[in-house]
Amino acid sequence: MRAAMKGRSTWLVVIASGVLLGVLLETVTVGVRIATSGALMPVQEHAPTVANGAVAKDVAPARVTALGKAPARMLALPPANAPLASVLPALREAGMRGDGAAACRYAMEVTRCAQHARDVESEQSMRQFLEREKGIPPQKREEIDRLMAQMRARIERDTPVCKGVPPEELKGAWRVLFAAARDGHVASMARFATTPQLLGTGGRLDFDEEALAAYRTYGLRFLEDSARAGDIAAIEKLGRDSLEPGSGTRAVPYDPVKGIAYLDALAAHAAPAYRDELSRHVEGAIAAQGIRAQDVKAGEALAATILPAWTRDDYPKPRFEPEDGFGCGPGS
Amino acid sequence: MSPPSRRIGLAVVVTAIALGVWGLLDTAVVPALLALRAARVPSPGGVAASRVAAQSATATTRARPAKSGVPARPANLPALSRTIHHPLPPAGTPLVAIRADLEKLVAQGDAGAACRLAFELDRCRKLPGMRSSPAFWQQQAAKTNDPKQAESLRRMQEVVQGRLGAAEQACKDFPPEEDTLLAWDYGLASALAGNRMALWHTTFFPWGLDVQHPENTLEQWSQWRELVPQLLQAGVEGGDPRLFSLAARAYLVPYFGMQVYPRDPVRSVAYLMAIAPQAAEVYRATMQRDLQFAIERGHLDAQQVEAARAIAQTLPPLKDVPPGGFDWSRGMSPDEDGSECEQP
């Protein structure tokens, strides 16, 4: 009897301990999930989605939680240079639904059409200028003709693509890209932070204040994440901006050591022409700013470790063309 | 060894406590932690974006020419007057030696002193970038085979070399990490008081504002967008031909990304017509060519050209034009040294 009771109570203790252990484990798990992911939502993993000029890295892909969003269903993207008027709404919608590649492609296509409108206007102005100015020196005229030919080729390529795209579509494309970037789509982070025409900071300075405010808040994070994922344009921008003095509320803090490190690291793995350009920039900055010798050395040393391993030694300067999916990643 | 009933009781109590902890976590702590975490994640665009958007909305409603005069002074800027003026330190004196004195004069309401502080702070901010500028123009001159163009590029090189030398001297020992955003505040305060030099600079290429990285000075750009139509108008009423030229442009195309005035090619041509007769002999042909280009670009017919001529007659008279007329062959203000701030 005593022995039977002892056996039952032992079982009860074992069961109670099991329940207790389970509860404790669950409690610990909840704590860890709160601390690491920020939400009790499924973690959506994005493969590194950097296409043009990308470095395939031996690092884990960005682990980003898409708060409150179901994993996106991927839209089959249109081929390069397809007429956009009929496909833009679907691209925008897919982008807003959380399809990062669609969001990126949408924003870059819209940027292309905005540039197309400017090209048409500029070509007209240039023609008027050339009709008016008869005494242009031959060398200057050759240079103008070369630029005009490039512009004409772009206009011819983009006219059928952008035909019928409503002007209102050209405003606010950054919001779609920004949403994808915030959701962790690496290529969208990179294009958002490195496309001046999209933010309106390229040349004409027709920036959208809200877009720029968003860039100022998130730009550094986007650049660092996409640089770690191997986006060449992001690495270059991080390096150049870190190396550029200036006051105000910066997106990228002035840090000449880091600037030298990023640009030296990139130069070491760049194609010759690109390497020369980067090296000249670093040397110019050192001379113009009087950067101390110990900071230069620190930057050179940091260059070896500031980015994960490289797999190529001939990266050209990144140029985002329609045929490359604008650097929006695989499938774009 | 404790009796089985005590062991059972202990196990039940511990289990109950654990379940209680779980319940607490599940119903109160987890949502609270998540709410706390969510609060730390800024909404898209963040606070700055909404604030700037609000400012932008204000700018949209105010972005039209003022009827007359200078706009109201923003509350964060000192009240200045161009009627209060003191002798300013000689041009080229290092900023570190004169800054405190200039600040005292600003506190007394001297708009010229604020203009001078803005000028000096701005050129010290630009100094690192200026250092590579002469080499750039030299390279451009070396590249060209056209002697006339090479000569023009060499002249440009001389201008920037001169500016660089002056800046090196004026910014000697000035701490490079100094926050030179104050240049905008001083310049704007001086412009709002009607100082001619400050009006020109605040409108044309605003002191202290970052063009390459506008995000660094976003709030100041927002302020510029809000005030520039009225500042430009004030400059025109002050009779500065440079601001007439700028107004002509502002009626035609966006300026720093902003369509300052509603597009009006006739009015644009009128502003150029108003200043053309005051061009120096050496610059008259260029001025005429610019005027003709504006007429062609705006597709003005004969009737519209006449309308522009009539408007030109109604524009404010030009003031303080150099005796031989203005010559902008080397830029609109190639030899500035800060002493221009003393002219009210």
Coordinates of C-alpha atoms in Angstrom, one line a residue, chain B residues 85-244:
Chain B
H85 CA 24.9 99.7 -38.7
H86 CA 28.3 99.8 -37.3
P87 CA 31.7 99.7 -39.0
L88 CA 32.6 96.0 -39.6
P89 CA 36.0 94.4 -39.3
P90 CA 38.2 94.7 -42.4
A91 CA 37.5 92.0 -45.0
G92 CA 39.8 89.0 -44.7
T93 CA 40.3 89.2 -40.9
P94 CA 40.2 85.6 -39.5
L95 CA 36.7 84.7 -38.3
V96 CA 38.0 83.4 -34.9
A97 CA 39.2 86.9 -34.2
I98 CA 36.0 88.8 -35.1
R99 CA 33.2 86.4 -34.3
A100 CA 32.5 87.5 -30.8
D101 CA 32.4 91.2 -31.8
L102 CA 30.1 90.4 -34.8
E103 CA 27.8 88.5 -32.5
K104 CA 27.6 91.4 -30.1
L105 CA 26.7 93.7 -33.0
V106 CA 24.0 91.2 -34.1
A107 CA 22.6 91.3 -30.6
Q108 CA 22.3 95.0 -31.0
G109 CA 20.2 94.5 -34.2
D110 CA 22.9 95.1 -36.8
A111 CA 21.7 93.4 -40.0
G112 CA 25.1 94.0 -41.7
A113 CA 26.9 92.2 -39.0
A114 CA 24.6 89.2 -39.3
C115 CA 25.2 89.3 -43.1
R116 CA 29.0 89.3 -42.5
L117 CA 28.7 86.4 -40.0
A118 CA 26.7 84.4 -42.5
F119 CA 29.2 85.1 -45.3
E120 CA 32.1 84.0 -43.1
L121 CA 30.5 80.9 -41.6
D122 CA 29.4 79.8 -45.1
R123 CA 32.8 80.1 -46.7
C124 CA 34.5 78.3 -43.8
R125 CA 31.9 75.5 -44.3
K126 CA 32.7 75.3 -48.0
L127 CA 36.5 75.5 -47.5
P128 CA 37.3 71.7 -47.7
G129 CA 35.3 71.4 -50.9
M130 CA 36.9 74.6 -52.4
R131 CA 40.4 73.1 -52.1
S132 CA 39.9 70.8 -55.0
S133 CA 38.2 73.4 -57.2
P134 CA 41.3 75.1 -58.8
A135 CA 42.7 71.7 -59.8
F136 CA 39.4 70.8 -61.4
W137 CA 39.3 74.0 -63.6
Q138 CA 43.0 73.5 -64.5
Q139 CA 42.2 70.0 -65.7
Q140 CA 39.3 71.2 -67.7
A141 CA 41.5 73.9 -69.3
A142 CA 44.2 71.4 -70.1
K143 CA 41.7 69.1 -71.8
T144 CA 40.4 71.5 -74.4
N145 CA 42.1 72.3 -77.7
D146 CA 40.1 75.4 -78.2
P147 CA 42.2 78.4 -77.1
K148 CA 39.2 80.7 -76.4
Q149 CA 37.6 78.1 -74.2
A150 CA 40.9 77.3 -72.5
E151 CA 41.3 81.0 -71.7
S152 CA 37.8 81.2 -70.2
L153 CA 38.5 78.1 -68.1
R154 CA 41.8 79.6 -66.9
R155 CA 39.9 82.8 -65.9
M156 CA 37.6 80.6 -63.9
Q157 CA 40.5 78.9 -62.3
E158 CA 41.9 82.2 -61.2
V159 CA 38.6 83.3 -59.7
V160 CA 38.3 80.1 -57.6
Q161 CA 42.0 80.2 -56.7
G162 CA 41.5 83.8 -55.4
R163 CA 38.5 82.8 -53.4
L164 CA 40.3 79.8 -52.0
G165 CA 43.3 82.0 -50.8
A166 CA 40.9 84.4 -49.2
A167 CA 39.0 81.6 -47.5
E168 CA 42.2 80.0 -46.2
Q169 CA 43.1 83.2 -44.6
A170 CA 39.7 84.1 -43.2
C171 CA 39.1 80.6 -41.8
K172 CA 42.5 80.2 -40.2
D173 CA 42.2 78.3 -36.9
F174 CA 38.4 78.0 -37.4
P175 CA 37.4 74.6 -36.0
P176 CA 36.3 72.4 -38.9
E177 CA 33.7 70.6 -36.7
E178 CA 31.9 73.9 -36.0
D179 CA 28.2 73.7 -36.8
T180 CA 28.0 76.3 -39.6
L181 CA 24.2 75.9 -39.9
L182 CA 24.1 79.3 -38.1
A183 CA 25.1 80.8 -41.5
W184 CA 21.5 80.2 -42.7
D185 CA 20.0 81.7 -39.6
Y186 CA 22.1 84.8 -39.6
G187 CA 21.8 85.3 -43.4
L188 CA 18.0 84.9 -43.3
A189 CA 17.6 87.3 -40.4
S190 CA 19.7 89.8 -42.3
A191 CA 17.7 89.3 -45.5
L192 CA 14.5 89.7 -43.7
A193 CA 15.7 93.0 -42.4
G194 CA 16.3 94.0 -46.0
N195 CA 20.1 93.8 -46.3
R196 CA 20.9 93.8 -50.0
M197 CA 23.8 91.3 -49.9
A198 CA 21.9 89.0 -47.7
L199 CA 18.8 89.2 -49.9
W200 CA 20.9 88.3 -52.9
H201 CA 22.6 85.3 -51.3
T202 CA 19.7 83.9 -49.3
T203 CA 17.7 83.9 -52.5
F204 CA 20.2 82.9 -55.1
F205 CA 22.4 80.3 -53.4
P206 CA 21.4 80.2 -49.8
W207 CA 24.2 80.5 -47.2
G208 CA 24.5 77.5 -45.0
L209 CA 22.3 75.2 -47.0
D210 CA 23.7 72.0 -48.4
V211 CA 23.0 71.5 -52.1
Q212 CA 24.8 68.1 -52.5
H213 CA 23.1 66.6 -49.4
P214 CA 19.9 68.6 -49.0
E215 CA 18.8 66.1 -46.2
N216 CA 21.4 67.6 -43.9
T217 CA 19.6 70.9 -44.0
L218 CA 16.1 69.8 -44.7
E219 CA 14.3 72.1 -42.2
Q220 CA 16.3 75.0 -43.6
W221 CA 15.4 74.1 -47.2
S222 CA 11.8 73.9 -46.1
Q223 CA 12.1 77.4 -44.7
W224 CA 13.8 78.6 -47.9
R225 CA 10.9 77.2 -49.9
E226 CA 8.4 79.0 -47.8
L227 CA 10.1 82.3 -47.8
V228 CA 11.9 82.6 -51.2
P229 CA 8.9 84.1 -53.2
Q230 CA 8.8 87.0 -50.8
L231 CA 12.5 87.4 -50.4
L232 CA 12.9 87.5 -54.2
Q233 CA 10.1 90.1 -54.4
A234 CA 11.8 92.1 -51.7
G235 CA 15.1 92.0 -53.6
V236 CA 13.4 93.2 -56.8
E237 CA 11.8 96.0 -55.0
G238 CA 15.3 96.9 -53.7
G239 CA 16.4 97.3 -57.3
D240 CA 19.1 94.7 -57.4
P241 CA 19.5 93.7 -61.1
R242 CA 20.8 90.2 -60.1
L243 CA 17.5 89.5 -58.5
F244 CA 15.7 90.8 -61.6

